[in-house]
Coordinates of C-alpha atoms and ligand atoms in Angstrom, one line a residue:
X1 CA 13.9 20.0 17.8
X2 CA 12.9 16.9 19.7
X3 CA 10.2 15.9 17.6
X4 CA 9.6 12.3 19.4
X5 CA 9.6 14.0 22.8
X6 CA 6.6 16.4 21.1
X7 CA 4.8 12.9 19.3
X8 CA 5.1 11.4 22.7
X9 CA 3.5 14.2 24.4
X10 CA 0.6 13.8 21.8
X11 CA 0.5 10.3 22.1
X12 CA -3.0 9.5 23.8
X13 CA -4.5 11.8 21.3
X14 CA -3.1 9.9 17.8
X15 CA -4.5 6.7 19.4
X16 CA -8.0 8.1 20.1
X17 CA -7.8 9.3 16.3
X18 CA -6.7 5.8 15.1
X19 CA -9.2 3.7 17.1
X20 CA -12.1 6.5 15.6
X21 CA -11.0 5.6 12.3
X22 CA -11.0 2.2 13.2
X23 CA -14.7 1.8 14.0
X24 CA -15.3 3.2 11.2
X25 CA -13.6 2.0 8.3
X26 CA -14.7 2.7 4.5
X27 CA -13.8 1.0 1.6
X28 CA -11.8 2.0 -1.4
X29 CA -13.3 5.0 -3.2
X30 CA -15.1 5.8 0.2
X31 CA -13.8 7.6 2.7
X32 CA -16.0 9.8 3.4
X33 CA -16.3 10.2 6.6
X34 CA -12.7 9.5 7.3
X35 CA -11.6 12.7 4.7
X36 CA -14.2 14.5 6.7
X37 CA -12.7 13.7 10.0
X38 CA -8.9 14.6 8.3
X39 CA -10.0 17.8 6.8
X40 CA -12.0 18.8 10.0
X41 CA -8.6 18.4 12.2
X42 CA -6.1 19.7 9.7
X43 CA -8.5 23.4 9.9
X44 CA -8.2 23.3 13.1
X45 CA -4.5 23.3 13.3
X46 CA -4.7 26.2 10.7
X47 CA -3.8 24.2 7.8
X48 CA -4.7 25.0 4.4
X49 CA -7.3 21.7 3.3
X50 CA -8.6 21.3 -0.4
X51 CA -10.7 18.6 -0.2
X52 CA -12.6 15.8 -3.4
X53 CA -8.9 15.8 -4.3
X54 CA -9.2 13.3 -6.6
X55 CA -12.0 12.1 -5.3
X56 CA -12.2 11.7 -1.9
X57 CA -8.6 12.7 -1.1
X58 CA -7.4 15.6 1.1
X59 CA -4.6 17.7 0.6
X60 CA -3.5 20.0 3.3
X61 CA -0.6 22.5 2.9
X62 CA 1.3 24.3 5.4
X63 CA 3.8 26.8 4.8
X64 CA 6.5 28.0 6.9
X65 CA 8.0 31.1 6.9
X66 CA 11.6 30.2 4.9
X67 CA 11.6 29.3 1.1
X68 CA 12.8 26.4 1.5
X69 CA 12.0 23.2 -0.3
X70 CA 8.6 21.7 -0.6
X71 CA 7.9 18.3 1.3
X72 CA 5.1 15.6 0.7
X73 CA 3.8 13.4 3.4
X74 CA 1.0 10.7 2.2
X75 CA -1.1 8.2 4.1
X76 CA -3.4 6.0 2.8
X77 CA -7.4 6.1 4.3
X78 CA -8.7 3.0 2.9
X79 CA -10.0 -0.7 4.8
X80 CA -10.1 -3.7 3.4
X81 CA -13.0 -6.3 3.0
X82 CA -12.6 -8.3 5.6
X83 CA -14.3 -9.3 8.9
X84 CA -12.3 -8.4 12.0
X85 CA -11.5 -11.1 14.7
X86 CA -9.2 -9.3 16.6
X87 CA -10.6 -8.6 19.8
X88 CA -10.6 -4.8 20.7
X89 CA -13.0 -2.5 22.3
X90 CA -12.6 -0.5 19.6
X91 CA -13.6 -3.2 16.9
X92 CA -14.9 -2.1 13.3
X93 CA -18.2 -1.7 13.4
X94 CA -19.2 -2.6 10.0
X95 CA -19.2 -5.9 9.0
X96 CA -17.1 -7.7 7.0
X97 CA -14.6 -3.9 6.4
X98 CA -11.7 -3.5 8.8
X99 CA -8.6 -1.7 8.3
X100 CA -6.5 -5.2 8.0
X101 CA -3.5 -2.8 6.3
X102 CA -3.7 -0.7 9.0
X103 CA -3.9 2.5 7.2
X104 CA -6.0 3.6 10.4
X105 CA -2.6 4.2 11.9
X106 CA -1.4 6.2 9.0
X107 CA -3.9 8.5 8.8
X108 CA -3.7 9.0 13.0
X109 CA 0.1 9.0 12.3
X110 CA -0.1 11.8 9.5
X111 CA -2.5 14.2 11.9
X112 CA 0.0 14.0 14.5
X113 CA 2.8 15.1 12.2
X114 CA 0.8 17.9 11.0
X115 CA 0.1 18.9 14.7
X116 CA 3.6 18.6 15.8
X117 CA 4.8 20.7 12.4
X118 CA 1.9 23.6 12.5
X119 CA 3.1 24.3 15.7
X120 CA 6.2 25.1 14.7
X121 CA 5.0 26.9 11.5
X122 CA 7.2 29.8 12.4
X123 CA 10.3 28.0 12.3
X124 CA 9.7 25.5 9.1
X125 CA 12.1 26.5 6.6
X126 CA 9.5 25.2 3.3
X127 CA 6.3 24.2 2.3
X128 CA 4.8 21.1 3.8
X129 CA 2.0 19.1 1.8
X130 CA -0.5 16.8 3.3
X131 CA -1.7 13.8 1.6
X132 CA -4.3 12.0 2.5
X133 CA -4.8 9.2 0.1
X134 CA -8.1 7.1 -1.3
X135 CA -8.0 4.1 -2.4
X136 CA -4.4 2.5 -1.9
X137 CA -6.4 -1.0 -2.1
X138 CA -8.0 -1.1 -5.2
X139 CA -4.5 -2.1 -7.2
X140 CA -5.9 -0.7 -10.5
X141 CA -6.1 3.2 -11.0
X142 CA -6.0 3.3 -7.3
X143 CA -5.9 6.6 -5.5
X144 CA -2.2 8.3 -5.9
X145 CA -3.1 8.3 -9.6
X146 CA -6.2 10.6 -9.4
X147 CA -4.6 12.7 -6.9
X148 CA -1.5 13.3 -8.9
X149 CA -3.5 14.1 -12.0
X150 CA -5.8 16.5 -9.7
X151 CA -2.3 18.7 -9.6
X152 CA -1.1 17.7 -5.6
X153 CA 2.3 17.2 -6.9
X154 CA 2.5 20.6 -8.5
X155 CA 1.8 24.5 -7.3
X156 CA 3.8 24.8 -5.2
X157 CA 5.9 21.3 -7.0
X158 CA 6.6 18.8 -4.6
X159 CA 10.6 18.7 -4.7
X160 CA 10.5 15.3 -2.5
X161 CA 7.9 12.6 -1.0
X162 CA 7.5 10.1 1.8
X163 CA 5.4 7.4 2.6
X164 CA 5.5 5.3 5.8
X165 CA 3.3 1.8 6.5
X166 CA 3.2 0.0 9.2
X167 CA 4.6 -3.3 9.3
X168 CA 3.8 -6.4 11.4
X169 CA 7.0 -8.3 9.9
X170 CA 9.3 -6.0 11.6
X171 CA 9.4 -5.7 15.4
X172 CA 8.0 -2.4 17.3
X173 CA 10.4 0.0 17.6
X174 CA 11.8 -0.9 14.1
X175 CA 12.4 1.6 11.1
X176 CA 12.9 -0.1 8.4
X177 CA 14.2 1.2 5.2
X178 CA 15.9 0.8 1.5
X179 CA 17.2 2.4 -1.5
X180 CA 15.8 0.8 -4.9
X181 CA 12.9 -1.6 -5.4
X182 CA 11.3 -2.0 -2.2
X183 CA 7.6 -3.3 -3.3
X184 CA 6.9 -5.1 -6.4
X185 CA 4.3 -4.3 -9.1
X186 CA 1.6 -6.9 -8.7
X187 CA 0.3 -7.5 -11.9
X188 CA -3.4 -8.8 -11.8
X189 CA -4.9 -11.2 -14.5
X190 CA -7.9 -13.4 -15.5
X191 CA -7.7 -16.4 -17.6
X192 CA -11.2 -17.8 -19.3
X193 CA -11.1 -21.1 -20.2
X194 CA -13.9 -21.8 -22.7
X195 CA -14.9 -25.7 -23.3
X196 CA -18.2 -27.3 -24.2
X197 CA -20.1 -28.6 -21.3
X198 CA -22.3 -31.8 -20.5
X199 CA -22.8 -34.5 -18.4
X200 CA -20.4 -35.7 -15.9
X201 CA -20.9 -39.2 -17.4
X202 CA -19.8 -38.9 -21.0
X203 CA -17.0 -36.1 -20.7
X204 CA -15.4 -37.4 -24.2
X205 CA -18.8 -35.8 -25.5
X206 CA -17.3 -32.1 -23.4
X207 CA -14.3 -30.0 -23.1
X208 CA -13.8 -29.9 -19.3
X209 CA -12.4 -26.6 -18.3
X210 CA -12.0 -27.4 -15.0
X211 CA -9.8 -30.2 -16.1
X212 CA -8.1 -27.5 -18.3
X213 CA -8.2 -24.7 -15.9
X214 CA -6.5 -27.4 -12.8
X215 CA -3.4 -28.1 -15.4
X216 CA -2.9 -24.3 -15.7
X217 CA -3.2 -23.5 -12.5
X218 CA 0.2 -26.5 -12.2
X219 CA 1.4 -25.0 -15.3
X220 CA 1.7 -21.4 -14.8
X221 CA 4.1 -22.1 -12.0
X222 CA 6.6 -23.7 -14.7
X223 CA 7.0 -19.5 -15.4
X224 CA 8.4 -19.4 -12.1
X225 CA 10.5 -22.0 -11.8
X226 CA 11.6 -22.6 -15.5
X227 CA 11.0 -19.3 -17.3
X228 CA 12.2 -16.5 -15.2
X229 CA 16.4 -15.5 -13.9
X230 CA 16.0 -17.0 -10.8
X231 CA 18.1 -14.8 -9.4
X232 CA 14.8 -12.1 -10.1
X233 CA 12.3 -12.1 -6.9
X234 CA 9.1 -13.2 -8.6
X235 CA 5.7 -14.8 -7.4
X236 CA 2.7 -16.4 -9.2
X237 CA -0.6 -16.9 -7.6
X238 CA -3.8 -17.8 -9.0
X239 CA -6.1 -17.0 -5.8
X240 CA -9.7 -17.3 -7.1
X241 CA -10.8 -20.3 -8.9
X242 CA -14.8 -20.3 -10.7
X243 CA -16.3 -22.7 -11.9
X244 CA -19.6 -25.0 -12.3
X245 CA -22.7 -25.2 -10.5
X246 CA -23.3 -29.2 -9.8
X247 CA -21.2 -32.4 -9.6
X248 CA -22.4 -34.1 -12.4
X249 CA -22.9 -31.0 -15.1
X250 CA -19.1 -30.4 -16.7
X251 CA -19.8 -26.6 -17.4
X252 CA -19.1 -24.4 -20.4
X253 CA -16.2 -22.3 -18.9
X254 CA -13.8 -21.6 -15.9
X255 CA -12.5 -18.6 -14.6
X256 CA -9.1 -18.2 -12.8
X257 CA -8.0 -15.1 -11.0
X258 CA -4.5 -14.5 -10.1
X259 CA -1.4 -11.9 -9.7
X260 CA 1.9 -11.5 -10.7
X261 CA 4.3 -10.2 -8.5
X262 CA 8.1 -8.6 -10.0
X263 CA 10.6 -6.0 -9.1
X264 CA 12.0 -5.1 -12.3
X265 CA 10.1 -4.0 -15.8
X266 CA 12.0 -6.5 -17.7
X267 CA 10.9 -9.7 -15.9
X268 CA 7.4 -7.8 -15.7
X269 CA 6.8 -7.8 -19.2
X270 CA 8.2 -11.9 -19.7
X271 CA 6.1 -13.0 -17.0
X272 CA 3.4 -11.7 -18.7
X273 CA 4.0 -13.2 -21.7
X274 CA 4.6 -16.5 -20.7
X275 CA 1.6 -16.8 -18.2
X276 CA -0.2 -16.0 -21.5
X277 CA 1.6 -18.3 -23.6
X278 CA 1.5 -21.6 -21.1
X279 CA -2.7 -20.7 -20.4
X280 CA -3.2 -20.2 -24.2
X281 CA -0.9 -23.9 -25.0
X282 CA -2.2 -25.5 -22.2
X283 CA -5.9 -24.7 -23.2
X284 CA -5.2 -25.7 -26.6
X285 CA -4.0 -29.3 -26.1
X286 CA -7.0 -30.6 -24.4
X287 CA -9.2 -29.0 -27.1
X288 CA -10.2 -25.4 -25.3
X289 CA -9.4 -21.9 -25.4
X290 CA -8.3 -19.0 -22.9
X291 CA -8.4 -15.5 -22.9
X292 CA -6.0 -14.0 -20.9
X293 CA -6.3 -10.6 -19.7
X294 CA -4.2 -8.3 -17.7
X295 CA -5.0 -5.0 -15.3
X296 CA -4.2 -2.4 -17.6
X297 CA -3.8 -0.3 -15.3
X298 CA -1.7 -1.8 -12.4
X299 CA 1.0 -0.1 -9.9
X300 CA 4.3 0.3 -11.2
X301 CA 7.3 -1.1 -9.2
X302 CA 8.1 1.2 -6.4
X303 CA 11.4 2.2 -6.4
X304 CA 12.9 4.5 -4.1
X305 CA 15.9 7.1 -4.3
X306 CA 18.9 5.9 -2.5
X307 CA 20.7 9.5 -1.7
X308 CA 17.2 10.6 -0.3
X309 CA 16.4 7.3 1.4
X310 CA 20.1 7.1 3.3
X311 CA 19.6 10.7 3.8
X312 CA 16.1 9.7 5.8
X313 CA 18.1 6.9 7.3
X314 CA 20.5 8.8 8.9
X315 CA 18.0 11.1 10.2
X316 CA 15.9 8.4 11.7
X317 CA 19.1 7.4 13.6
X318 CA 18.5 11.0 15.7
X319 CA 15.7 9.7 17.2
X320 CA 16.0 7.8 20.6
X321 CA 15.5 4.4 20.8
X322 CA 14.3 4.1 17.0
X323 CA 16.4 0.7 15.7
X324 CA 16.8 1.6 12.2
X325 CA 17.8 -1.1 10.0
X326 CA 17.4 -2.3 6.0
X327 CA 14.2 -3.8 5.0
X328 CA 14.4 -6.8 2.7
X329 CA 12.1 -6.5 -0.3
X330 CA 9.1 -7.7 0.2
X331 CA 6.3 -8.5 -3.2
X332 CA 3.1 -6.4 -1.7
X333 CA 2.3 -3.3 -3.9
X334 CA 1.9 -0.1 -3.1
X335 CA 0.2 3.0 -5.4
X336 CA 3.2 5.1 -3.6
X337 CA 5.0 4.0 -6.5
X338 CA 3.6 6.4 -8.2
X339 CA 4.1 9.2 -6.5
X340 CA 7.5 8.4 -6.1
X341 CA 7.8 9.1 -10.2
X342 CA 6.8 12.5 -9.7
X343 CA 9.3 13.3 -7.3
X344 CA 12.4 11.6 -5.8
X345 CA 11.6 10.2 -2.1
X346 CA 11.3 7.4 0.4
X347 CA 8.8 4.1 1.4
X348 CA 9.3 2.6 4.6
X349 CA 8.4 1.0 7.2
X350 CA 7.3 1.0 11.1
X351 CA 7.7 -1.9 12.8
X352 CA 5.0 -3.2 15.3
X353 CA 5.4 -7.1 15.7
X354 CA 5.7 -7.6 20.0
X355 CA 4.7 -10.7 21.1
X356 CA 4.1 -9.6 24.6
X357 CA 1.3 -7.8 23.7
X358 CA -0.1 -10.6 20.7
X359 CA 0.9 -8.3 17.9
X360 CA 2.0 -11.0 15.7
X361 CA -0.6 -11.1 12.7
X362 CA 0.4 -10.3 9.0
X363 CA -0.7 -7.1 7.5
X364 CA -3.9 -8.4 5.9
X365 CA -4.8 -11.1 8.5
X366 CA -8.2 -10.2 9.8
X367 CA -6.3 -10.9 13.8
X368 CA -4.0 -7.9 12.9
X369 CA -3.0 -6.2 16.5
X370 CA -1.3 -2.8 16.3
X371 CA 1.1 -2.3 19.0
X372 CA -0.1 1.0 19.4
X373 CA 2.7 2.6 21.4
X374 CA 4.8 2.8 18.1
X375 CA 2.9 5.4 16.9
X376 CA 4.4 8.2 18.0
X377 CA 8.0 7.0 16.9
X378 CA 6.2 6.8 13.2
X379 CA 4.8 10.3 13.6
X380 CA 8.0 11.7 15.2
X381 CA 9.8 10.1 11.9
X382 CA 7.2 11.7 9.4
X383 CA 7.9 15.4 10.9
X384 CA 11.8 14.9 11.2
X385 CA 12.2 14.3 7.4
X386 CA 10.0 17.4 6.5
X387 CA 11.5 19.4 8.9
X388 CA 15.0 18.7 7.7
X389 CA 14.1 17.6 3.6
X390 CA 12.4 21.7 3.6
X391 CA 16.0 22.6 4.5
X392 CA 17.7 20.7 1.6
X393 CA 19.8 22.8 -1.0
X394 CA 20.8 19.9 -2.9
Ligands
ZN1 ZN1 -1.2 -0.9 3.0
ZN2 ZN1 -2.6 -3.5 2.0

């Protein structure tokens, strides 16, 4: 089966999908149109589509003829809130959205992998499951969550799952993978800092939390550097900062927004505490107090299986001109996590950093450039390790 050879041959049509999406991208919780579009094509291929899958996620199923094992392939749909600079003929049309993550290209990725593997339906040795993901921004509940507790990892039980994202760190052509922790769980938090306000003039009459709230924003990186094994990847960012409404009114209370970032429970649950305790002492010496809250609800760590992932490695090595190498961890999260503790399985990754053509941009920069002629290498990746994982008797 040369399934690159096939992708290749398909090529012009997974582009024209992912620019479509592209022009159109929707926001967490609402992909509407872009489930429509998935659902539409995956009937069309003869593929068995349940759609509001935990909200507005797809699933599509296709079974093949053995009784194999059962494989799960998931892209995310969502954009980000961001305004596109790039400059592409196919820009987003909505302003301030764009799909800065690129999960465009999954969802044209995933459609060509369907295509490739329904026409071969005849010849797939298991069950195939299609997911097509809400939501992979939010960082909260997210969408794998809803979708797993809708059933997609059950009836037929999925016996193992892959994710792929593209990645503008690694160069086109790249496939880049690992066994373990690959993506951290990014902790989200809040801290209120709650003073007494008053003039700018007299602030021994006030307790100034922005004073307060600009020594925790120095002391919560103490945790980093004096708190945590520093052998244990870990980053601390407080990214939002609210405060006041005029430069001589010291105002009641400040707000900081920030995110934890760890690979390991253990370091998780200290880092928590002592970004608690250093906002809470901090606070306390200049007279205020903080509240510090945390996501309840944020994406575990996501750790993949090694036997599966070298398994996938070695099979990625069958296609032509793929360079498959180890990715280094990297601190992003990823709701895959979760679907990875239903079921053992692989992240990884797609390079598409080429210089030549000004893909260079960080996933997330609103100047992200797709080197669009990876694609088919991604999709020819997807199909391989359903093709062969349906064949698995271990
Ligand atoms: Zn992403
Ligand atoms: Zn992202």
């Amino acid at each position: 089966m040369d399934f690159l050879k096939e992708a290749k041959a398909i090529e012009p049509e997974i582009i024209k999908t992912r620019r479509e999406i592209h022009s159109h991208p929707e926001l967490a919780y609402h992909e509407e149109a872009t489930a429509k579009l998935v659902a539409d094509r995956l009937k069309a291929m003869g593929i068995e589509v349940k759609t509001k899958v935990g909200g507005t996620g797809v699933l599509g199923t296709l079974k093949g003829k053995g009784k194999g094992k059962v494989v799960a392939l998931r892209a995310d749909m969502d954009a980000l809130p961001l305004d596109e600079m790039a400059e592409v003929e196919f820009k987003s049309n909505v302003n301030g959205d764009m799909p800065a993550c690129r999960h465009d290209t999954h969802v044209a990725m995933l459609l060509g992998t369907a295509k490739l593997l329904a026409n071969h339906k005849d010849e797939l040795q298991g069950t195939v499951k299609f997911l097509f993901q809400p939501a992979e921004e939010h960082g909260g509940r997210g969408g794998a969550k809803p979708m797993i507790e809708d059933g997609v990892m059950k009836n037929p039980k999925v016996d193992y799952v892959f994710g792929l994202h593209i990645d503008g760190d690694e160069e086109s052509g790249v496939l880049a993978y690992r066994g373990g922790p690959i993506m951290a769980a990014p902790d989200t938090f809040k801290i209120r800092i709650k003073g007494k306000g008053g003039h700018g003039s007299a602030p021994h009459q006030t307790i100034d939390p922005v004073y307060v709230a600009a020594q925790i924003i120095i002391a919560v990186q103490g945790v980093s550097g004096r708190m945590i094994d520093p052998v244990q990847p870990f980053v601390i960012t407080i990214g939002a900062v609210h405060s006041g409404t005029k430069e001589n009114i010291i105002p009641d209370e400040a707000v900081l927004d920030g995110t934890i970032r760890t690979m390991d429970e253990t370091t998780r649950e200290r880092a928590k505490e002592k970004v608690a305790e250093v906002a809470k002492g901090v606070s306390k010496a200049f007279g205020a107090t903080a509240e510090v809250e945390f996501e309840h609800d944020a994406y575990p760590v996501t750790v993949n299986d090694e036997k599966v992932t070298e398994e996938a490695a070695e099979l990625f090595k069958k296609l032509p001109g793929a360079n498959v190498k180890v990715r280094s961890q990297l601190l992003g999260g990823e709701d895959f996590s979760r679907f990875l503790l239903e079921a053992p399985g692989s992240f990884y990754f797609l390079g598409t950093k080429n210089a030549s053509k000004g893909c260079v941009y960080p996933n997330h920069s609103s100047k992200f450039l797709v080197d669009e002629n990876v694609l088919p290498l991604g999709t020819a990746s997807l199909a391989l390790l359903a093709w062969e994982f349906t064949k698995n008797q271990t």
